[in-house]
Coordinates of C-alpha atoms and ligand atoms in Angstrom, one line a residue:
M1 CA -71.6 139.7 55.9
I2 CA -74.5 141.4 57.4
T3 CA -76.0 143.4 54.4
S4 CA -78.9 145.3 56.0
S5 CA -80.0 146.5 59.3
I6 CA -83.4 145.7 60.7
P7 CA -85.4 147.8 62.8
I8 CA -85.6 146.5 66.4
Q9 CA -87.9 148.0 68.9
V10 CA -86.6 147.8 72.4
Q11 CA -88.4 147.9 75.5
K12 CA -86.1 147.7 78.5
V13 CA -87.0 146.3 82.0
Q14 CA -87.5 149.1 84.6
K15 CA -85.2 147.4 86.9
S16 CA -82.8 144.4 86.1
R17 CA -83.2 141.1 88.1
V18 CA -79.4 140.4 87.8
T19 CA -78.6 141.9 91.2
D20 CA -81.1 139.3 92.8
V21 CA -79.1 136.3 91.3
N22 CA -75.7 134.9 91.7
V23 CA -75.0 134.2 87.8
N24 CA -72.0 131.9 88.9
E25 CA -74.2 129.6 91.0
V26 CA -77.6 129.3 89.2
P27 CA -78.7 125.8 88.1
F28 CA -78.5 125.3 84.2
G29 CA -81.4 126.5 82.3
K30 CA -83.7 127.7 85.1
V31 CA -83.1 131.5 85.3
F32 CA -83.4 133.7 82.3
T33 CA -81.9 137.1 81.6
D34 CA -84.0 140.2 81.7
H35 CA -84.8 140.4 78.0
M36 CA -85.8 138.3 74.9
F37 CA -85.7 138.9 71.2
I38 CA -88.8 138.1 69.2
A39 CA -89.6 138.1 65.4
D40 CA -92.8 137.2 63.7
Y41 CA -93.3 135.4 60.4
K42 CA -96.5 135.8 58.5
D43 CA -97.5 135.5 54.7
G44 CA -93.9 135.0 53.7
E45 CA -92.3 137.9 55.5
W46 CA -90.3 138.4 58.8
S47 CA -91.3 141.5 60.7
N48 CA -92.0 143.0 64.1
F49 CA -88.5 142.6 65.4
K50 CA -88.5 143.4 69.2
I51 CA -86.5 143.0 72.3
I52 CA -88.8 143.0 75.4
P53 CA -88.6 142.0 79.1
Y54 CA -88.5 138.2 79.4
Q55 CA -92.1 137.0 79.7
H56 CA -94.5 134.2 79.0
L57 CA -96.0 133.4 75.8
E58 CA -99.7 134.3 75.2
M59 CA -100.9 131.5 72.7
S60 CA -103.7 129.5 71.3
Y61 CA -104.0 126.0 72.4
A62 CA -104.5 125.1 68.8
M63 CA -101.0 126.6 67.9
S64 CA -99.7 124.2 65.5
A65 CA -96.2 123.7 67.1
L66 CA -98.0 122.0 70.1
H67 CA -99.7 119.4 67.8
Y68 CA -97.6 118.7 64.9
G69 CA -94.0 119.4 66.1
Q70 CA -92.8 122.1 63.9
A71 CA -90.3 123.5 66.6
I72 CA -86.7 123.8 66.1
F73 CA -83.9 125.2 68.3
E74 CA -80.3 126.1 68.8
G75 CA -77.9 126.0 71.6
M76 CA -74.9 128.3 71.9
K77 CA -72.8 130.3 74.4
A78 CA -71.5 133.7 75.3
F79 CA -68.4 134.0 77.5
R80 CA -66.8 136.6 79.7
Q81 CA -63.2 137.0 78.8
D82 CA -60.4 137.7 81.3
N83 CA -60.4 141.4 80.4
G84 CA -64.2 141.7 80.9
D85 CA -65.2 141.6 77.3
V86 CA -68.1 139.4 76.3
V87 CA -67.9 137.2 73.3
V88 CA -70.2 134.9 71.6
F89 CA -68.9 131.5 70.1
R90 CA -69.4 130.5 66.3
A91 CA -72.8 132.4 66.3
K92 CA -73.1 132.1 62.5
D93 CA -72.6 128.4 62.4
N94 CA -75.6 128.2 64.7
W95 CA -77.6 130.5 62.5
A96 CA -76.6 128.3 59.5
R97 CA -77.7 125.1 61.3
L98 CA -81.0 126.7 62.4
N99 CA -81.7 127.3 58.7
R100 CA -80.7 123.7 57.9
S101 CA -83.3 122.6 60.6
A102 CA -86.0 125.1 59.2
H103 CA -85.5 123.8 55.7
R104 CA -86.0 120.2 56.8
M105 CA -89.2 121.0 59.0
A106 CA -90.7 123.1 56.1
M107 CA -90.2 126.3 58.2
P108 CA -89.0 129.6 56.9
E109 CA -85.3 130.4 57.1
V110 CA -84.2 133.2 59.4
P111 CA -82.3 136.0 57.6
E112 CA -78.7 136.4 58.9
E113 CA -79.4 140.0 59.9
V114 CA -82.4 139.1 62.0
F115 CA -80.5 136.3 63.9
M116 CA -77.2 138.2 64.3
Q117 CA -78.6 141.6 65.1
G118 CA -81.3 140.1 67.3
L119 CA -78.6 138.1 69.2
L120 CA -76.0 140.9 69.5
Q121 CA -78.5 143.6 70.7
L122 CA -80.1 141.2 73.2
L123 CA -76.6 140.3 74.6
S124 CA -75.5 143.8 74.7
L125 CA -78.5 144.6 76.9
D126 CA -78.1 141.5 79.1
K127 CA -74.3 141.6 79.3
K128 CA -74.3 141.7 83.0
W129 CA -75.8 138.3 83.1
V130 CA -72.6 136.6 81.6
P131 CA -70.8 134.8 84.4
D132 CA -67.2 135.6 85.0
S133 CA -66.3 132.2 86.7
E134 CA -63.8 129.9 85.0
N135 CA -66.5 127.4 83.8
G136 CA -69.3 129.9 83.5
S137 CA -71.2 131.1 80.4
L138 CA -74.4 132.4 79.1
Y139 CA -76.3 129.8 77.5
I140 CA -78.3 131.1 74.5
R141 CA -81.4 129.4 73.1
P142 CA -82.5 130.7 69.8
F143 CA -85.7 128.8 68.6
M144 CA -88.5 128.9 66.2
I145 CA -92.1 127.6 66.7
A146 CA -95.1 127.3 64.4
T147 CA -97.8 129.7 65.7
E148 CA -100.7 129.4 63.5
E149 CA -104.0 128.6 65.4
A150 CA -105.1 125.7 63.2
I151 CA -105.8 122.1 63.8
G152 CA -105.1 119.8 60.8
V153 CA -101.8 118.5 59.7
K154 CA -100.2 121.0 57.2
I155 CA -97.4 123.5 57.2
S156 CA -98.0 126.4 59.4
N157 CA -98.4 129.8 57.9
E158 CA -97.2 131.7 60.9
Y159 CA -94.0 131.4 63.1
Q160 CA -92.1 133.1 65.8
F161 CA -88.4 133.2 66.1
I162 CA -87.2 133.9 69.7
I163 CA -83.9 134.2 71.6
I164 CA -83.8 133.7 75.3
A165 CA -80.8 133.3 77.5
A166 CA -79.7 131.7 80.8
P167 CA -76.5 131.9 82.9
A168 CA -74.9 128.5 83.1
G169 CA -72.2 126.7 85.0
V170 CA -70.8 123.3 84.6
Y171 CA -73.1 120.9 82.8
Y172 CA -71.9 117.6 84.0
A173 CA -70.3 117.9 87.5
Q174 CA -68.9 114.4 87.1
P175 CA -67.6 112.3 84.2
I176 CA -70.3 110.1 82.8
K177 CA -71.1 106.5 82.2
T178 CA -72.8 105.7 78.8
L179 CA -74.9 102.7 77.8
I180 CA -75.2 101.0 74.5
Q181 CA -78.6 99.3 73.9
N182 CA -80.2 98.2 70.7
T183 CA -83.9 98.7 71.6
F184 CA -84.4 102.3 70.9
Y185 CA -82.8 104.5 68.2
R186 CA -82.4 108.3 68.1
S187 CA -82.4 108.7 64.5
V188 CA -83.2 107.0 61.2
K189 CA -82.2 107.4 57.4
G190 CA -84.6 109.8 55.9
G191 CA -85.5 111.2 59.3
I192 CA -84.7 114.3 61.2
G193 CA -81.6 113.3 63.2
Y194 CA -79.3 115.7 61.5
V195 CA -81.2 118.7 62.6
K196 CA -82.2 120.2 65.8
A197 CA -85.9 119.4 65.8
A198 CA -87.8 119.3 69.3
G199 CA -89.1 115.8 68.3
N200 CA -85.5 114.3 68.4
Y201 CA -85.3 115.1 72.1
G202 CA -88.9 114.1 73.0
R203 CA -88.1 110.6 71.6
S204 CA -84.9 110.3 73.4
L205 CA -86.3 110.9 76.9
Y206 CA -87.8 107.5 77.7
P207 CA -84.7 105.4 76.6
T208 CA -82.6 107.8 78.5
K209 CA -84.7 107.4 81.6
L210 CA -84.3 103.6 81.4
A211 CA -80.4 104.0 81.1
Q212 CA -80.4 106.3 84.0
E213 CA -82.4 103.8 86.2
K214 CA -79.4 101.4 85.5
G215 CA -76.9 103.9 86.6
Y216 CA -75.8 105.4 83.1
Q217 CA -76.2 109.1 82.6
Q218 CA -76.4 109.0 78.8
I219 CA -77.0 106.5 76.0
L220 CA -74.4 105.9 73.4
W221 CA -76.8 105.9 70.4
T222 CA -76.2 103.5 67.6
D223 CA -77.4 103.4 64.1
A224 CA -80.9 102.2 63.5
E225 CA -80.1 100.3 60.4
T226 CA -77.7 97.7 61.7
G227 CA -77.3 98.6 65.5
K228 CA -73.6 98.1 65.0
Y229 CA -72.1 101.5 64.8
I230 CA -71.9 104.3 67.4
E231 CA -73.4 107.7 66.4
E232 CA -73.7 110.1 69.3
A233 CA -73.5 110.2 73.1
G234 CA -76.9 111.6 74.4
T235 CA -77.1 115.1 73.2
M236 CA -73.5 115.3 72.3
N237 CA -71.3 114.0 69.4
V238 CA -68.7 111.3 70.5
M239 CA -65.0 111.1 70.1
F240 CA -62.4 108.3 70.9
V241 CA -58.7 108.2 71.0
K242 CA -57.5 104.9 69.7
N243 CA -53.6 104.4 69.2
G244 CA -53.2 108.2 69.5
V245 CA -55.7 108.8 66.6
L246 CA -58.8 111.0 67.2
V247 CA -61.6 108.9 66.0
T248 CA -65.2 110.1 65.5
P249 CA -68.4 108.9 63.7
G250 CA -68.4 110.5 60.2
L251 CA -71.2 113.0 59.6
N252 CA -74.4 111.6 57.8
E253 CA -78.1 112.2 57.9
T254 CA -78.5 110.4 61.1
L255 CA -76.0 112.6 63.1
L256 CA -76.2 116.3 64.2
A257 CA -73.2 118.1 62.9
G258 CA -72.1 119.6 66.2
I259 CA -70.2 122.9 66.4
T260 CA -68.0 121.6 69.2
R261 CA -67.1 118.6 67.3
D262 CA -66.1 120.7 64.3
S263 CA -64.1 123.1 66.5
I264 CA -62.2 120.1 68.1
L265 CA -61.5 118.4 64.8
K266 CA -60.1 121.9 63.5
L267 CA -57.9 122.2 66.6
A268 CA -56.6 118.7 66.2
R269 CA -55.8 119.1 62.5
K270 CA -54.0 122.3 63.1
Q271 CA -51.7 120.5 65.6
D272 CA -51.2 117.7 63.3
I273 CA -53.0 115.2 65.5
P274 CA -54.2 112.3 63.3
V275 CA -58.0 112.5 62.8
E276 CA -60.4 109.9 61.4
E277 CA -64.0 110.7 60.6
R278 CA -65.6 107.4 59.8
K279 CA -67.9 104.6 60.9
V280 CA -67.0 103.6 64.4
S281 CA -68.3 100.1 65.3
I282 CA -69.4 98.9 68.9
E283 CA -67.1 96.0 68.4
E284 CA -64.1 98.1 67.5
I285 CA -64.5 100.4 70.5
L286 CA -65.2 97.6 73.1
N287 CA -62.4 95.4 71.9
G288 CA -60.1 98.5 71.9
I289 CA -60.9 99.4 75.5
E290 CA -60.1 95.7 76.4
S291 CA -56.8 95.6 74.5
G292 CA -55.8 99.1 75.9
E293 CA -55.7 100.6 72.2
V294 CA -58.8 102.9 73.0
T295 CA -57.6 105.3 75.8
E296 CA -60.1 108.1 75.8
A297 CA -63.9 108.5 75.0
F298 CA -65.7 111.7 75.4
G299 CA -68.9 113.5 74.5
V300 CA -68.6 116.9 72.8
G301 CA -71.3 119.6 72.7
T302 CA -72.0 123.2 73.5
A303 CA -73.6 122.5 76.9
A304 CA -70.7 120.4 78.4
T305 CA -67.9 121.2 75.9
V306 CA -66.0 117.9 76.7
A307 CA -67.8 115.3 78.9
H308 CA -65.3 112.5 79.7
I309 CA -66.7 109.0 79.6
T310 CA -65.5 106.6 82.4
A311 CA -67.2 103.4 81.2
I312 CA -69.4 102.0 78.4
G313 CA -72.1 99.5 79.3
Y314 CA -72.9 96.7 76.9
E315 CA -75.0 93.6 77.3
G316 CA -74.6 93.6 81.1
K317 CA -70.8 94.4 81.1
D318 CA -69.0 97.6 81.8
Y319 CA -66.0 98.5 79.6
V320 CA -63.9 100.8 81.8
L321 CA -61.7 103.4 80.2
P322 CA -58.4 104.5 81.8
P323 CA -58.7 107.1 84.6
L324 CA -58.9 110.9 83.7
E325 CA -55.3 111.6 84.8
Q326 CA -54.1 109.4 82.1
R327 CA -56.0 111.1 79.3
K328 CA -54.3 113.7 77.1
L329 CA -56.2 114.8 74.1
S330 CA -59.6 115.4 75.7
P331 CA -58.5 117.5 78.6
M332 CA -56.2 119.5 76.2
F333 CA -59.0 120.3 73.6
D334 CA -61.2 121.4 76.6
K335 CA -58.5 123.7 77.7
Q336 CA -57.7 125.0 74.4
L337 CA -61.4 125.8 73.7
R338 CA -61.7 127.6 77.1
D339 CA -58.4 129.5 76.4
I340 CA -59.7 130.7 73.0
R341 CA -63.3 131.7 74.6
K342 CA -61.6 133.4 77.6
G343 CA -59.2 135.4 75.3
R344 CA -56.0 133.6 76.7
I345 CA -54.8 132.5 73.3
P346 CA -55.5 133.9 69.8
D347 CA -58.7 133.3 68.1
E348 CA -57.1 132.0 65.1
F349 CA -60.2 130.6 63.4
G350 CA -62.3 133.8 63.8
W351 CA -64.7 132.0 66.1
L352 CA -65.6 134.7 68.4
T353 CA -67.9 137.8 67.9
K354 CA -67.4 140.5 70.5
V355 CA -70.6 141.9 72.0
E356 CA -70.5 145.8 72.1
Ligands
PLP401 C1 -78.0 115.4 69.2 C2 -76.9 116.4 69.4 N1 -75.8 116.0 69.1 C3 -74.7 116.8 69.1 C4 -74.8 118.0 69.7 C5 -73.6 118.9 69.9 O1 -73.7 120.0 69.0 P1 -73.0 121.4 69.3 O2 -71.6 121.1 69.5 O3 -73.3 122.3 68.2 O4 -73.6 121.9 70.6 C6 -76.0 118.5 70.2 C7 -76.2 119.8 70.8 O5 -76.5 120.7 70.2 C8 -77.2 117.6 70.1 O6 -78.3 118.0 70.5

């Protein structure tokens, strides 16, 4: 429930850039909408709520986010339904996760009304930027950075919460190959793997580059403690179908609790598809691929929704999964999520918020 209304100052662009852009064609994350939402935090309070033309940040080179990594973000999407309405998917879940990240990084929580009203007013102004293509969406990036001008490792006294948005098409044009390696780890016990802190992504870039040089698009991350269990696929959660059961690593402090993961588990349970959230070992999956028991492997996340995994590389060998045409559950969940977002089937879980 939004309990109070915040005063948002709105400064609109004189002329929208949307007519210069084909929103159905732009590359992911490169072109931003006309406006952005900003809120400032200082001395224990959020204030100065504004929507302004999308612009660059004026900052101090001593800004603490740049040095000590107090930077967190979210990724979510708005969709254009078949009837032209614009809806945003599970926005409150992203708000709640942003605050879990804020808590872990000793940053201030963002009140629900700031997040939701900032988001909905921004989307309302920039509605035209939401693609109408079958796989198009408006990718929304809420984020918070520590803005205090101060060198010295300490909790910043000042922050900005910002929302920007970019039209997006298909994230992975092709199914992906993933690599299991046991040199680098994404996340450790007691670390920050369960939140969306910028540092998690910075540390993943080098190992991912090495995997890509070997022909794999993403790493299938394993647990740092034993190196035996599968945790995530790149920046997605990962799911398998084994003997008709939907199997996915159980949540713990080294995994991000993905909203797509949760949505697919809810859809599966509703349809009485057996689901197991538990430890998933490398051995189990690779043996299962060889014996034919593991029939599907896929990454799940906001950017791609479902990214089919064609093969898993491990110690010099590729374990190849059955072709996409033979897969049942992953294309079904992909379609069901699209149908809900597009308004083709009822939103039984109350996941959509309409943008007025
Ligand atoms: C590390 C990681 N795991 C999983 C996910 C999937 O989460 P979601 O479905 O909420 O996008 C993401 C993307 O946000 C991620 O960055």
